[in-house]
GROMACS .gro file of N, CA and C in nm:
model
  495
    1UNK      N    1   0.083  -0.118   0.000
    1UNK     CA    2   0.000   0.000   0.000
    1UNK      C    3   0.088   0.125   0.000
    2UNK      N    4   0.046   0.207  -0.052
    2UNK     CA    5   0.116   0.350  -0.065
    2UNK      C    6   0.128   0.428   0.112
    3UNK      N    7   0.192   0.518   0.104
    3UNK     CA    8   0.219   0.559   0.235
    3UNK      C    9   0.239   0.688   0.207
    4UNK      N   10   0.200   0.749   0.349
    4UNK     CA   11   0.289   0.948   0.292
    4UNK      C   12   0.385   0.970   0.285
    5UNK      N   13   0.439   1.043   0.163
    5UNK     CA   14   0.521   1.059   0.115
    5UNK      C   15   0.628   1.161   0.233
    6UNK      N   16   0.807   1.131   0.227
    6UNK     CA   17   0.853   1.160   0.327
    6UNK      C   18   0.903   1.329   0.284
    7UNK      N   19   0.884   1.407   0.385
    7UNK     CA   20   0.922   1.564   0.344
    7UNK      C   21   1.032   1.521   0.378
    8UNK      N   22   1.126   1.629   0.272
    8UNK     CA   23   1.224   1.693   0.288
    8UNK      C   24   1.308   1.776   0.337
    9UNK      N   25   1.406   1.824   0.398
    9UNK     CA   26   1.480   1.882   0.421
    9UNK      C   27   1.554   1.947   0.369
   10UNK      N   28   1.578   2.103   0.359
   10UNK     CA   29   1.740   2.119   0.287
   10UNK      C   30   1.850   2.112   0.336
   11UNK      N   31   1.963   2.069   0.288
   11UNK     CA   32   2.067   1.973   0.305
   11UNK      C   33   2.070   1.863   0.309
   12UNK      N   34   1.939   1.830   0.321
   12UNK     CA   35   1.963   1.615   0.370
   12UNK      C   36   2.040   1.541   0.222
   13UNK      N   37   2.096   1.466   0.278
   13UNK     CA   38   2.162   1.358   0.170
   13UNK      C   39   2.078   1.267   0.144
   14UNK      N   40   2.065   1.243   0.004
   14UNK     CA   41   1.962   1.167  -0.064
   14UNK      C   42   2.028   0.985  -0.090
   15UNK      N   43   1.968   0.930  -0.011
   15UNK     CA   44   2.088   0.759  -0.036
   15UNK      C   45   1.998   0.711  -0.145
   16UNK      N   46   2.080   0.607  -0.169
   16UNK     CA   47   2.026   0.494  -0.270
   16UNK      C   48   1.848   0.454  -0.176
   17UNK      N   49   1.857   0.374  -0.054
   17UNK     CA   50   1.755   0.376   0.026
   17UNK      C   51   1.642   0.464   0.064
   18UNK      N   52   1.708   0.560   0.071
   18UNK     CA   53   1.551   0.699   0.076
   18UNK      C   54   1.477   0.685  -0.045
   19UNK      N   55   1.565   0.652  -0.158
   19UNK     CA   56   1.497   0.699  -0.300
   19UNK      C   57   1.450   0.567  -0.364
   20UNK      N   58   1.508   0.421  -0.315
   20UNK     CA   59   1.389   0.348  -0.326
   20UNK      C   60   1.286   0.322  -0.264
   21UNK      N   61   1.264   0.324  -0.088
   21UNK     CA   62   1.166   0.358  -0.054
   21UNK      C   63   1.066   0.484  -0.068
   22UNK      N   64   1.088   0.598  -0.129
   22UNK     CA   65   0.991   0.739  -0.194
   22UNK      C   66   0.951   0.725  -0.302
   23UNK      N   67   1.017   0.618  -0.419
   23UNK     CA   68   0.990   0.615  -0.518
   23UNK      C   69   0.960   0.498  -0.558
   24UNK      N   70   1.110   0.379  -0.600
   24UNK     CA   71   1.053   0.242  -0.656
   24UNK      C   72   0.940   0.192  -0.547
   25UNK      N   73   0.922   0.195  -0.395
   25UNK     CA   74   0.830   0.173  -0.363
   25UNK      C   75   0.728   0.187  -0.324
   26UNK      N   76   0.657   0.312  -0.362
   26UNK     CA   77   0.597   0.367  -0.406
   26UNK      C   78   0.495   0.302  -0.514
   27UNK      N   79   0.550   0.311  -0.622
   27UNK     CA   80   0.533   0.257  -0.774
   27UNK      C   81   0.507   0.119  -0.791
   28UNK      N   82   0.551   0.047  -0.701
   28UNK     CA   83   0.531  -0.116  -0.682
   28UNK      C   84   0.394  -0.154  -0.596
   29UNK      N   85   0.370  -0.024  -0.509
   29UNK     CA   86   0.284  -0.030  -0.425
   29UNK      C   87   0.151  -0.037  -0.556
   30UNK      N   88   0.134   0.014  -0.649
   30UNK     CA   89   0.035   0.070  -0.753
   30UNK      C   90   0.004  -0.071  -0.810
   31UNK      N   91   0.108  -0.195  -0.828
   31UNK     CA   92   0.099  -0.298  -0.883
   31UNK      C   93   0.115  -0.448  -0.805
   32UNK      N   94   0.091  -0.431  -0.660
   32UNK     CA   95   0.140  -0.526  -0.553
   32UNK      C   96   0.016  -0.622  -0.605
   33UNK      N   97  -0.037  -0.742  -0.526
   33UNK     CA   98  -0.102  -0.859  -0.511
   33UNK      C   99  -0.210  -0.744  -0.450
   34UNK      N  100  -0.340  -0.787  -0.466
   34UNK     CA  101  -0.486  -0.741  -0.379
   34UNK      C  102  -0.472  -0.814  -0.200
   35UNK      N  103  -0.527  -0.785  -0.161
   35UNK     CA  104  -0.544  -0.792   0.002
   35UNK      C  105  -0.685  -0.848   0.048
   36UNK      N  106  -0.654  -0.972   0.070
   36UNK     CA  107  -0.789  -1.026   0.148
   36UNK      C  108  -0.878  -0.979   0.246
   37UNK      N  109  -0.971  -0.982   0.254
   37UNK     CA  110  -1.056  -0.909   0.362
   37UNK      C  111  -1.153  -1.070   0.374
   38UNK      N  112  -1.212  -1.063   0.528
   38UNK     CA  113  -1.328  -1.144   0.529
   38UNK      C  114  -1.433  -1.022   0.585
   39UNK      N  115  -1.562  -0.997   0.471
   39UNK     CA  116  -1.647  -0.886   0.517
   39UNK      C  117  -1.765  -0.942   0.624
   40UNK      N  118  -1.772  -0.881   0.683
   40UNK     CA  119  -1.894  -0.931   0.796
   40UNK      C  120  -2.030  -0.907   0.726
   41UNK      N  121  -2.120  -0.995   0.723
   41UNK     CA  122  -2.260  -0.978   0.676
   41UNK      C  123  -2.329  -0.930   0.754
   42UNK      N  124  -2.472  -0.831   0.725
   42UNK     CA  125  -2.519  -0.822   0.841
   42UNK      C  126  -2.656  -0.780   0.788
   43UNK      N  127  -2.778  -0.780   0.873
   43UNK     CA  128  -2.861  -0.755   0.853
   43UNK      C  129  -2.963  -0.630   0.915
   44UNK      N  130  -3.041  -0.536   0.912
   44UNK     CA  131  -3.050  -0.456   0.956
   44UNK      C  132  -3.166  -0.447   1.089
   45UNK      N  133  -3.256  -0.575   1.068
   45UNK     CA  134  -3.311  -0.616   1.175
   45UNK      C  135  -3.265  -0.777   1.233
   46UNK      N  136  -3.223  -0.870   1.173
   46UNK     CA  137  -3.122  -0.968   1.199
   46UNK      C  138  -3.004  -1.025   1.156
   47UNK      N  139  -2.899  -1.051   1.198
   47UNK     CA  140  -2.786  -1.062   1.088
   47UNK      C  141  -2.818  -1.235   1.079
   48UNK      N  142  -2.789  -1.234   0.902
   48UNK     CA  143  -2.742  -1.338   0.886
   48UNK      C  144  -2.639  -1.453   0.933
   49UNK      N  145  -2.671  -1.591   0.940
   49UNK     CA  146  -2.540  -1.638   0.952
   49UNK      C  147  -2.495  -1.745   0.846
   50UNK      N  148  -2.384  -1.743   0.804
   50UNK     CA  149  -2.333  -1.802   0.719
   50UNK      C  150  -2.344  -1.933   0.694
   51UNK      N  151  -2.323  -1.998   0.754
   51UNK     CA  152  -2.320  -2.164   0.812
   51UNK      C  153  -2.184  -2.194   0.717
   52UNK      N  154  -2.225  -2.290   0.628
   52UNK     CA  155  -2.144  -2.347   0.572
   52UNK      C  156  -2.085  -2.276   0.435
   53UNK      N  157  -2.172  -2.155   0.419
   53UNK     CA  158  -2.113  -2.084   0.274
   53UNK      C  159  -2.021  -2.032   0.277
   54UNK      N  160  -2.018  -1.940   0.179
   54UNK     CA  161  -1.879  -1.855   0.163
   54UNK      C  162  -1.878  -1.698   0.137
   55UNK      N  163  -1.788  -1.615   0.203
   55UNK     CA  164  -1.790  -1.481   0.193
   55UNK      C  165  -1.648  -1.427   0.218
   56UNK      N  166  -1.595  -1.405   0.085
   56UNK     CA  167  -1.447  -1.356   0.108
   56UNK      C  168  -1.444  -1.210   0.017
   57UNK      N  169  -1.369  -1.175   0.057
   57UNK     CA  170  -1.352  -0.985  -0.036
   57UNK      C  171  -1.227  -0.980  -0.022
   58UNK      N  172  -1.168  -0.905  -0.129
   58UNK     CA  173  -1.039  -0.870  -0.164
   58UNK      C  174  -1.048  -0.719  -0.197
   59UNK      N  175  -0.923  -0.602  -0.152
   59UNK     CA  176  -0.930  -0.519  -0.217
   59UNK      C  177  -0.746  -0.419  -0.204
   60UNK      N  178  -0.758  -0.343  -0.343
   60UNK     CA  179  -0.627  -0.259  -0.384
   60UNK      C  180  -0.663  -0.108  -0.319
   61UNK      N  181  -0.559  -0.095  -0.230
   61UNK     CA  182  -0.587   0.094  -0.199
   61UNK      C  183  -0.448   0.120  -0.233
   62UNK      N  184  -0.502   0.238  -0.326
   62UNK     CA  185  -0.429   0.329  -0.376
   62UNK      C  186  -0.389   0.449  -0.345
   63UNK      N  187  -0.308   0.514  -0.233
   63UNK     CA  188  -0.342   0.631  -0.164
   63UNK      C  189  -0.474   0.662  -0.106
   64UNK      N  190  -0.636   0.736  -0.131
   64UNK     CA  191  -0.732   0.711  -0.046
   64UNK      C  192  -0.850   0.630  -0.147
   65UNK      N  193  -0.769   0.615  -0.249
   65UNK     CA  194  -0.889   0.488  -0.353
   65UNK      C  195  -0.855   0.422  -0.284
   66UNK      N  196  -1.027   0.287  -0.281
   66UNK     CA  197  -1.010   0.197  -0.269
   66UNK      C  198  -1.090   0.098  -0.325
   67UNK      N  199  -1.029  -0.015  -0.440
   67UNK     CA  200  -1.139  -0.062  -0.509
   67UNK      C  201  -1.109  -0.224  -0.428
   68UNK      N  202  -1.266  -0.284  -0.455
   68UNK     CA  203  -1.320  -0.371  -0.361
   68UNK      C  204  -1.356  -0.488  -0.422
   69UNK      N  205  -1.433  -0.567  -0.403
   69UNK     CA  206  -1.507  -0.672  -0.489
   69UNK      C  207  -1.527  -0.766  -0.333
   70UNK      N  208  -1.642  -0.851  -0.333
   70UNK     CA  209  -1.671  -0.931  -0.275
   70UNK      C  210  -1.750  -1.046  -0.327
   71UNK      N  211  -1.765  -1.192  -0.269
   71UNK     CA  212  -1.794  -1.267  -0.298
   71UNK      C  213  -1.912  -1.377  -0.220
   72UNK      N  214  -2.012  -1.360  -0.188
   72UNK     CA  215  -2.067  -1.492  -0.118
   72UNK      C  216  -2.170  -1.583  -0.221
   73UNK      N  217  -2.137  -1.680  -0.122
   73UNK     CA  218  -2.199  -1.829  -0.175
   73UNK      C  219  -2.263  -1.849  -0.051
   74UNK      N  220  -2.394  -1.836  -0.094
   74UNK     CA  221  -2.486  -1.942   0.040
   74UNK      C  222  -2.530  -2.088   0.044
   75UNK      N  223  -2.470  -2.118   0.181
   75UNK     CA  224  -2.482  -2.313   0.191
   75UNK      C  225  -2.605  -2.385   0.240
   76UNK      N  226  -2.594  -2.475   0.265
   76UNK     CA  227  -2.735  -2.564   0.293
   76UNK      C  228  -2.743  -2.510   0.425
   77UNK      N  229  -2.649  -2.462   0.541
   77UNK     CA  230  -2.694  -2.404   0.680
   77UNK      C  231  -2.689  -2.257   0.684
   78UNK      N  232  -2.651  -2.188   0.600
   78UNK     CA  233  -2.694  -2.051   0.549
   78UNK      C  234  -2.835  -2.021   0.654
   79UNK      N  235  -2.860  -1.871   0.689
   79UNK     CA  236  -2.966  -1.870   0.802
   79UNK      C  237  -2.939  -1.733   0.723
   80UNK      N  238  -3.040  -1.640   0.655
   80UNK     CA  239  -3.097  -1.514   0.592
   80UNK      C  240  -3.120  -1.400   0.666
   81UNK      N  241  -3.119  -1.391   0.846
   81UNK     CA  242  -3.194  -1.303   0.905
   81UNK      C  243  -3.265  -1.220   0.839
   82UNK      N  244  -3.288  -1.094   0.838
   82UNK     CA  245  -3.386  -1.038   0.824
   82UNK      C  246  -3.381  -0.831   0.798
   83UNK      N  247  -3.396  -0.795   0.744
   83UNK     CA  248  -3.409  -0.651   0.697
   83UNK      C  249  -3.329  -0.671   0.580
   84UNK      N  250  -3.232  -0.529   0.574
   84UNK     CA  251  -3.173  -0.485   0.444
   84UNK      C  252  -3.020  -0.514   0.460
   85UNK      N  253  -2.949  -0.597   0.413
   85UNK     CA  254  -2.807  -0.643   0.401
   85UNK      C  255  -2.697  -0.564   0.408
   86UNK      N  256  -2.615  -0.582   0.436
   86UNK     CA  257  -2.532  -0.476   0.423
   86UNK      C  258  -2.377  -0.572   0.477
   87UNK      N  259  -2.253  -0.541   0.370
   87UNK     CA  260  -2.122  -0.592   0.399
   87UNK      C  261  -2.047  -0.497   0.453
   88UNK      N  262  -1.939  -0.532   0.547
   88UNK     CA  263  -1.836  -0.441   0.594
   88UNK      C  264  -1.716  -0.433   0.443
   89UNK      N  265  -1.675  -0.300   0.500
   89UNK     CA  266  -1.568  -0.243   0.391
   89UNK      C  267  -1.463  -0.257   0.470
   90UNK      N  268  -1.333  -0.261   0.366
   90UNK     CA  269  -1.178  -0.316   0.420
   90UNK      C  270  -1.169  -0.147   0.475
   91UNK      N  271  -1.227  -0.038   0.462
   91UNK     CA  272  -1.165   0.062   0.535
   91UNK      C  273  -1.273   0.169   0.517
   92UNK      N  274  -1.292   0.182   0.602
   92UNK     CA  275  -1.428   0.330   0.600
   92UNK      C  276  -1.433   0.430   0.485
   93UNK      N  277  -1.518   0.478   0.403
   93UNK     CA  278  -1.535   0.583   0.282
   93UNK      C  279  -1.488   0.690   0.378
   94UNK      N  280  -1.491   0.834   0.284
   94UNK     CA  281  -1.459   0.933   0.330
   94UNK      C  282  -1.573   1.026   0.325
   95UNK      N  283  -1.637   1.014   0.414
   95UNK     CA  284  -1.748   1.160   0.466
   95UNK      C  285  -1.728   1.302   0.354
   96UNK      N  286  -1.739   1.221   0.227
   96UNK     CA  287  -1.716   1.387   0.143
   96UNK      C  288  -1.829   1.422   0.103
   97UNK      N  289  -1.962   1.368   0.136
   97UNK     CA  290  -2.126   1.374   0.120
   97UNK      C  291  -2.128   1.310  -0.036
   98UNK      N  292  -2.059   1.306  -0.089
   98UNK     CA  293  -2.086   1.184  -0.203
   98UNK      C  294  -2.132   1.073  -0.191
   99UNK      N  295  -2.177   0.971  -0.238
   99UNK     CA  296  -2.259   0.820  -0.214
   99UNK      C  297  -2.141   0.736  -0.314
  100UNK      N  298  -2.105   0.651  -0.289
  100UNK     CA  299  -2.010   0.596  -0.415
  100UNK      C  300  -2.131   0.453  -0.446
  101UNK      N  301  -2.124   0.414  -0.588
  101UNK     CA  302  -2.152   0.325  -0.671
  101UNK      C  303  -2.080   0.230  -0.739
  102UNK      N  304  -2.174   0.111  -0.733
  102UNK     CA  305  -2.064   0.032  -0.788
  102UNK      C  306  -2.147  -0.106  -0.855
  103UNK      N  307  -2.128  -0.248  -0.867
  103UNK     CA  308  -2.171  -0.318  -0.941
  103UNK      C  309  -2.209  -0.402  -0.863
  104UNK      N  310  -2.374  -0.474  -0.879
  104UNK     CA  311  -2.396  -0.578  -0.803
  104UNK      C  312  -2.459  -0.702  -0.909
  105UNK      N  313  -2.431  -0.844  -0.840
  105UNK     CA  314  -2.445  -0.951  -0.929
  105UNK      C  315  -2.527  -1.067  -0.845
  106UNK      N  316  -2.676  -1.110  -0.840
  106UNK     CA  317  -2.710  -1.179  -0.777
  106UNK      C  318  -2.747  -1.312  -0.877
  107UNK      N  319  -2.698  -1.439  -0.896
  107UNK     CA  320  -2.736  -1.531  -0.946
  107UNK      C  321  -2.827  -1.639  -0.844
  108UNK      N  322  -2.943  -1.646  -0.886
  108UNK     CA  323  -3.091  -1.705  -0.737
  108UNK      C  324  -3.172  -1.759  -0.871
  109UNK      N  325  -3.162  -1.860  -0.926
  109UNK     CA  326  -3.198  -1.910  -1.040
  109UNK      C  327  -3.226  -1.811  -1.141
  110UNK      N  328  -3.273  -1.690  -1.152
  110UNK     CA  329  -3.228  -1.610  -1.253
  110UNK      C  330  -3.100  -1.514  -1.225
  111UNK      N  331  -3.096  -1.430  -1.323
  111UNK     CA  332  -2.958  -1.343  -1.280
  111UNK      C  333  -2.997  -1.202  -1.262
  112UNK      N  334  -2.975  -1.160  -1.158
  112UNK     CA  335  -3.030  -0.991  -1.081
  112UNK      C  336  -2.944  -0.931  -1.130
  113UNK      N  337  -2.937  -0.802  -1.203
  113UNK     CA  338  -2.806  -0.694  -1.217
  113UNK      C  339  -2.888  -0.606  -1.123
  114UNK      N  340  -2.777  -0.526  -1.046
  114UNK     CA  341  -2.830  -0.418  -0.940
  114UNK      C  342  -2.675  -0.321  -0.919
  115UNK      N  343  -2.706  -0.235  -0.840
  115UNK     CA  344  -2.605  -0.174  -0.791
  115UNK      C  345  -2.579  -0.193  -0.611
  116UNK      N  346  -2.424  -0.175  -0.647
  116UNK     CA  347  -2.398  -0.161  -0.464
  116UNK      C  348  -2.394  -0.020  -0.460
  117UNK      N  349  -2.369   0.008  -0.335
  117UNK     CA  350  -2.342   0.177  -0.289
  117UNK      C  351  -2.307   0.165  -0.159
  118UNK      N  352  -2.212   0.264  -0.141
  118UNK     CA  353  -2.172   0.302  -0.017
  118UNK      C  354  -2.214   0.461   0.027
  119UNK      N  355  -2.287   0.465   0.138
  119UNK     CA  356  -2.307   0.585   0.176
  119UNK      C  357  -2.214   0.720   0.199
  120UNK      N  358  -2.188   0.786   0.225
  120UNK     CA  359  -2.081   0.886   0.224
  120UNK      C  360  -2.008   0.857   0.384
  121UNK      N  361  -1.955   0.836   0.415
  121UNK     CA  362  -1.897   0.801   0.547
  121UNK      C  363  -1.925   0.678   0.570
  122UNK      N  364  -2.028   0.587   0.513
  122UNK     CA  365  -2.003   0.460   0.547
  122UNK      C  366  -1.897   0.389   0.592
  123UNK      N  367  -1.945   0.203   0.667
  123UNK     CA  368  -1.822   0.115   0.684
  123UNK      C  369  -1.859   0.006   0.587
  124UNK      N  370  -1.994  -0.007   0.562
  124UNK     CA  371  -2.034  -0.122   0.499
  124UNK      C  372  -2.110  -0.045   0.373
  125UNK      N  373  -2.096  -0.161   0.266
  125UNK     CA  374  -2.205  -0.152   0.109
  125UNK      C  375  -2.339  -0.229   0.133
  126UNK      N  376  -2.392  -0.152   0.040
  126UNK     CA  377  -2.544  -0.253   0.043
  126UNK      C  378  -2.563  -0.321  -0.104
  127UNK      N  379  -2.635  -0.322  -0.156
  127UNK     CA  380  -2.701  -0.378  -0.313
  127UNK      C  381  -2.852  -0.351  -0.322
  128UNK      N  382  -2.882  -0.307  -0.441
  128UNK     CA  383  -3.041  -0.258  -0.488
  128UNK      C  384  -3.053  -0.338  -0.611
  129UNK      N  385  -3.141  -0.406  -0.617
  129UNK     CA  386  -3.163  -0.462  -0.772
  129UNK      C  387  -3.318  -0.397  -0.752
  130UNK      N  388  -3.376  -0.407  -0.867
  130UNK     CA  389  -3.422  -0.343  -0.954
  130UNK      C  390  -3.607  -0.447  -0.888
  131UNK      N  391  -3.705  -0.360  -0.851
  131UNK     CA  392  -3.805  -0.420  -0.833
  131UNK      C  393  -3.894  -0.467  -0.924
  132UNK      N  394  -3.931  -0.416  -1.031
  132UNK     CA  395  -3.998  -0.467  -1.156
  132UNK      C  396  -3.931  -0.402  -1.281
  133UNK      N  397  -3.983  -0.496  -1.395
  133UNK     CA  398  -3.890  -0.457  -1.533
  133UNK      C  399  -3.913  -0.337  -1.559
  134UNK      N  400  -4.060  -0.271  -1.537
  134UNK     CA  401  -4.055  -0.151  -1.610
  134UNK      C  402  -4.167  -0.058  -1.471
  135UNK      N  403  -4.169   0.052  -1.433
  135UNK     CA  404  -4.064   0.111  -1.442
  135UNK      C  405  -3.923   0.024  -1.387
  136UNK      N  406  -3.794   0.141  -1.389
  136UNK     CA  407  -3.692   0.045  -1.343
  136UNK      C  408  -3.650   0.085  -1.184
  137UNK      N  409  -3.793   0.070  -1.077
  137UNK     CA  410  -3.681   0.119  -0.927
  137UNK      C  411  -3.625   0.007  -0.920
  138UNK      N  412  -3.578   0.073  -0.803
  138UNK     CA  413  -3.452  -0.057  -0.746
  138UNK      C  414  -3.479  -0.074  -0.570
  139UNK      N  415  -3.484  -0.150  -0.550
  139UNK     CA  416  -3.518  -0.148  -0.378
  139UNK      C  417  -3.395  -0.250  -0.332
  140UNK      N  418  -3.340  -0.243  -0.196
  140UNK     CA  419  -3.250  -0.238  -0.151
  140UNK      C  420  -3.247  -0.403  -0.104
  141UNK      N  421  -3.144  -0.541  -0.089
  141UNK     CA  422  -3.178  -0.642  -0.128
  141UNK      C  423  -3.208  -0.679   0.018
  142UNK      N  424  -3.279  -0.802   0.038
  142UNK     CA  425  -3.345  -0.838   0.182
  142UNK      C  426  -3.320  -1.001   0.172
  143UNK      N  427  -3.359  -1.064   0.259
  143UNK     CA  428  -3.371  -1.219   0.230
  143UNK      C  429  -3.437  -1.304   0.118
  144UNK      N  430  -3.557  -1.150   0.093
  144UNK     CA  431  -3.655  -1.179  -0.049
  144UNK      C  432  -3.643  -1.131  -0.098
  145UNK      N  433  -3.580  -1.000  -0.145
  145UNK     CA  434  -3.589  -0.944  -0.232
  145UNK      C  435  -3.428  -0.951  -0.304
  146UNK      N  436  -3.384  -0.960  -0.452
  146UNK     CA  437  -3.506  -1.002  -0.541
  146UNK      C  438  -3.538  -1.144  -0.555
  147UNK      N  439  -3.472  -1.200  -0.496
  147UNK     CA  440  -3.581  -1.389  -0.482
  147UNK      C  441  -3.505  -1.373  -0.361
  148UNK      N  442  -3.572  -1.498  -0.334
  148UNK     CA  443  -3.543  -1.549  -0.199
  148UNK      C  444  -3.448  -1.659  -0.252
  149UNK      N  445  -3.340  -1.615  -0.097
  149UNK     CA  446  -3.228  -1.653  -0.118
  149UNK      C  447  -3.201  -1.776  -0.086
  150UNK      N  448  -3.138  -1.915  -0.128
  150UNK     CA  449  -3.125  -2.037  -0.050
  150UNK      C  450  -2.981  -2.104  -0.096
  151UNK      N  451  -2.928  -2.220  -0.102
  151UNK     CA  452  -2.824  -2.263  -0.084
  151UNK      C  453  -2.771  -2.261  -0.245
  152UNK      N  454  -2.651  -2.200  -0.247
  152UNK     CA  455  -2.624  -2.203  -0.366
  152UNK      C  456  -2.628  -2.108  -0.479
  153UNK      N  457  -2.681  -2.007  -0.388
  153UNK     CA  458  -2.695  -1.865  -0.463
  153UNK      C  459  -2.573  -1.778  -0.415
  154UNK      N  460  -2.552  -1.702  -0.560
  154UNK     CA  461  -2.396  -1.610  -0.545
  154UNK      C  462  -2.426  -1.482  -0.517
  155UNK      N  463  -2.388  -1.365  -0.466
  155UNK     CA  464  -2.364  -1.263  -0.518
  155UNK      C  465  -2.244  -1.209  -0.515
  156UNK      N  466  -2.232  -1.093  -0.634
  156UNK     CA  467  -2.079  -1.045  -0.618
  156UNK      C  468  -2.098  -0.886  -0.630
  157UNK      N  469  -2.030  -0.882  -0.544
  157UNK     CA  470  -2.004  -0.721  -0.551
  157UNK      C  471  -1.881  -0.646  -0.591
  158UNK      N  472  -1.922  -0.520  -0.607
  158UNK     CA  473  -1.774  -0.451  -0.677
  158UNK      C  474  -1.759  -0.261  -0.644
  159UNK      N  475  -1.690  -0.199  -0.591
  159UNK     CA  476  -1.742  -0.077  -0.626
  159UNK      C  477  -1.605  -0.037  -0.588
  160UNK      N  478  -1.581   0.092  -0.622
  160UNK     CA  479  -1.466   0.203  -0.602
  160UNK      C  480  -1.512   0.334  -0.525
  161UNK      N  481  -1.412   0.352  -0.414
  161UNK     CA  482  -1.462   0.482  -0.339
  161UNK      C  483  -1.350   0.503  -0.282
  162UNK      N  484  -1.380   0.645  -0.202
  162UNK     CA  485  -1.254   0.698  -0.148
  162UNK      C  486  -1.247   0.678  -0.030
  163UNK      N  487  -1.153   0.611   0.077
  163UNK     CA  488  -1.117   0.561   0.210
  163UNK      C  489  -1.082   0.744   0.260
  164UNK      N  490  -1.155   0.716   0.417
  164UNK     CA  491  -1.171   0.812   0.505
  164UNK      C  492  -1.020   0.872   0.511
  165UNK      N  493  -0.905   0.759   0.512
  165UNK     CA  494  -0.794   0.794   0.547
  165UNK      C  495  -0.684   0.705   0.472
   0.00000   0.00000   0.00000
């Protein structure tokens, strides 16, 4: 990950070492491996519990970008609680009153396109797919909405926003 950059001094002597850590690593930081996260699920009147599925997230921060993606698979002991979903983020947005957007993917025997979003200071994303074909709202996803969820259903998420810090 990138780091703040080190001020200077006048007179300081510049080594081989200062100037690969300010610079080549730096620059390597832009192209390193992604960073695992396990996001916490949760629900807004009960949290889900996982049982036997799967929920892993990976993500690249780039100075205060930070792009994300997540993954769950629900198993045969999968338990849905109850309200509106919501995943933890590898690092809090930044309170700039913006909402950030991003991509949501629910496969539940058909395939849902929706959006995630993160609130402006948020810690966690949600997902909205789309309530009927036409018009096109979108209501925010629940245990039923948009199908009801059971073993073996994916969703994936994706979005880019700016970390608090």
């Amino acid at each position: 990950m990138t780091f703040a950059p080190r001020t200077w001094v006048v007179g300081e002597i510049v080594s081989a070492a200062l100037m690969n850590q300010e610079i080549r690593d730096q620059l390597n930081s832009f192209y390193g491996a992604w960073t695992a996260y396990t996001p916490a699920w949760t629900g807004s009147t009960t949290n889900p519990v996982l049982g036997n599925g799967t929920l892993i997230g990976r993500y690249m921060k780039i100075g205060r970008t930070v792009i994300c993606e997540m993954n769950l698979v629900t198993g045969s002991t999968t338990t849905y609680g109850a309200g509106q979903y919501g995943f933890t983020l590898p690092a809090q947005a930044a309170a700039s009153g913006v909402d950030a957007e991003g991509s949501a993917r629910l496969t539940a025997g058909a395939t849902y396109i929706g959006q995630a979003f993160i609130i402006s200071g948020g810690t966690s994303m949600s997902a909205a797919f789309p309530t009927a074909a036409t018009p096109a709202n979108a209501g925010n996803m629940t245990p039923t909405a948009p199908a009801t969820l059971a073993a073996g259903h994916i969703m994936r998420l994706s979005i880019v926003y700016e970390a608090a810090s």
